[in-house]
Short mmCIF file of C-alpha atoms in Angstrom, two decimals:
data_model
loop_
_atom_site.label_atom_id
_atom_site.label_comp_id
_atom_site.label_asym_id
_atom_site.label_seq_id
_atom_site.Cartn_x
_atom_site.Cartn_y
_atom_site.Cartn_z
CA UNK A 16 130.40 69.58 52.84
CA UNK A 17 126.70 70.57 51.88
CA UNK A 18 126.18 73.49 50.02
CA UNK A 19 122.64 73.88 51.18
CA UNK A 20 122.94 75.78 54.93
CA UNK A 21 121.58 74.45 57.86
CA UNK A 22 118.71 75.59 59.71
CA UNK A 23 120.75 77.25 62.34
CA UNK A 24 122.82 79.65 59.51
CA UNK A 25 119.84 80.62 57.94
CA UNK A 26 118.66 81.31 61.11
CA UNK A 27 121.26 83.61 61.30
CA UNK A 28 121.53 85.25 58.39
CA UNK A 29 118.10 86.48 58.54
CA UNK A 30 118.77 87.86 61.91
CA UNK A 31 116.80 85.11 63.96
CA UNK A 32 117.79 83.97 67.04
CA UNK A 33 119.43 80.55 66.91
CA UNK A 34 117.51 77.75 68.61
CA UNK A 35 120.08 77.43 70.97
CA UNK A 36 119.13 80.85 72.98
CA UNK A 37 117.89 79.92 76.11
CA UNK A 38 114.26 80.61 75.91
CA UNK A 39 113.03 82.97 79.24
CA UNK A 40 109.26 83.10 80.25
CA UNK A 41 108.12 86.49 81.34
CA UNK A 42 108.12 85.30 84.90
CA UNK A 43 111.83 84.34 84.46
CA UNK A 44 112.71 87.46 82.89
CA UNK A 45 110.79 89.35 85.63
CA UNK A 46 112.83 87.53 88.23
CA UNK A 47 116.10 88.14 86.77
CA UNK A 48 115.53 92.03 86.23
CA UNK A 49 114.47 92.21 89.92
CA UNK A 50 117.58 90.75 90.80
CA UNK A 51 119.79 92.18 88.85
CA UNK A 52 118.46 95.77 89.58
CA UNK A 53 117.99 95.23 93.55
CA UNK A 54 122.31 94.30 92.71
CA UNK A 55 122.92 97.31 91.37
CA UNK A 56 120.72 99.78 93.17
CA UNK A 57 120.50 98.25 96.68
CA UNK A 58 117.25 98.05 96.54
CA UNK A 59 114.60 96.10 96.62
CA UNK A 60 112.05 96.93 93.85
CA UNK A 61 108.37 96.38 94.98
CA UNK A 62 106.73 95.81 91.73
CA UNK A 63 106.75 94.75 88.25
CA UNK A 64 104.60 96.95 86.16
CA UNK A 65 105.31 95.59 82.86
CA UNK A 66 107.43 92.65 80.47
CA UNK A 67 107.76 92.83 76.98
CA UNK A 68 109.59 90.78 75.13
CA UNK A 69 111.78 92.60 72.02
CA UNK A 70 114.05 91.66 69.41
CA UNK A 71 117.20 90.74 71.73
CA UNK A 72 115.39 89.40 74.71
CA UNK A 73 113.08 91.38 77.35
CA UNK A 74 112.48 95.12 78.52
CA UNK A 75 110.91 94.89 82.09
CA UNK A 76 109.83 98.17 83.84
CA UNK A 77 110.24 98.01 87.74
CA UNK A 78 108.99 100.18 90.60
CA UNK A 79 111.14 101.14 93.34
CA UNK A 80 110.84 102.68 96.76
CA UNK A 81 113.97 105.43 96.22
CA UNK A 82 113.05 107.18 99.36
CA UNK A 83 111.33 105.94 102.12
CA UNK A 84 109.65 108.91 104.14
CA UNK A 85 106.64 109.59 107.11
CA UNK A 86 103.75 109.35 106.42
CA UNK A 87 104.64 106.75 103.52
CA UNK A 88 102.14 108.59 101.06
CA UNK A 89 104.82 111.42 100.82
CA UNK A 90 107.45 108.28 99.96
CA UNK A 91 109.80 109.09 96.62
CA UNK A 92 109.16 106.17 93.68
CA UNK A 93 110.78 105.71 90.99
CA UNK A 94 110.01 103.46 87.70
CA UNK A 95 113.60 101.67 86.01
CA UNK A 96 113.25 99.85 82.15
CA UNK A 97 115.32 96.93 82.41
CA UNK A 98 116.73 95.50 79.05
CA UNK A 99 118.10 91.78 79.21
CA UNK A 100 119.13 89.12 76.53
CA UNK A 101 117.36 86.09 75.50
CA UNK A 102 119.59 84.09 78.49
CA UNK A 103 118.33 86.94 81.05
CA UNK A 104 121.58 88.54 81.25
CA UNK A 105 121.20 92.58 82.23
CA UNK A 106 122.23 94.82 78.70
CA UNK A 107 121.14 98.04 80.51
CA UNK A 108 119.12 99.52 82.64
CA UNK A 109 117.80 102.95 83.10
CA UNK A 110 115.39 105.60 85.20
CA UNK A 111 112.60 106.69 83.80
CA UNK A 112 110.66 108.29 86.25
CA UNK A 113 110.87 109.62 89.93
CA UNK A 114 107.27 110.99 91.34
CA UNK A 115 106.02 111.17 94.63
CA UNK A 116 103.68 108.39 96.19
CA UNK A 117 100.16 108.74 94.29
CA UNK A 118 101.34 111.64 91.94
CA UNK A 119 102.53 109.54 88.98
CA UNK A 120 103.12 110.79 85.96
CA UNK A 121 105.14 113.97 87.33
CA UNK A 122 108.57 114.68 88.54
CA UNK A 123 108.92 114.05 92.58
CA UNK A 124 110.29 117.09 94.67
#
């Protein structure tokens, strides 16, 4: 046995990911937060309004329709973070925003 490591352990014991993590584009990762979130909620979220990839995998923050209402500019949105792994596997997922339809930035009534 070599007492030199390989690649892979020094890999991780610096805290890299090993090359065997399955690498995910953005557009992958979008796709899999959108599906894993319209699981979960029931709902289908209309937008993707950002992807970021972070030290475990991705954070993607999705816009959803949480209240469909007449006329549709009074509709209730809402923004969720996804956080996924490098293999696109959901870790979490969370709200972090409800506003009204062309109000953003403020707390929907």
């Amino acid at each position: 046995m070599s007492a030199v490591p390989s690649e892979e352990q020094n890999g991780r014991q610096n805290g890299r990911r090993s090359r065997r993590a399955p690498k995910l584009s953005a557009s992958d990762a979008a796709a899999a937060a959108t599906e894993q979130l319209s699981g979960l909620t029931s709902k289908q979220p209309d937008m993707v309004t950002s992807v970021k990839p972070d030290e475990d995998g991705w954070r993607v923050e999705l816009e959803i329709v949480e209240d469909r209402r007449i006329p549709s500019s009074s509709d209730i949105l809402a923004l969720y973070e996804v956080e996924l792994d490098a293999s696109g596997e959901l870790l979490s997922y969370r709200r972090t925003q409800r506003y009204v339809r062309g109000r953003a930035g403020g707390e929907g009534r």
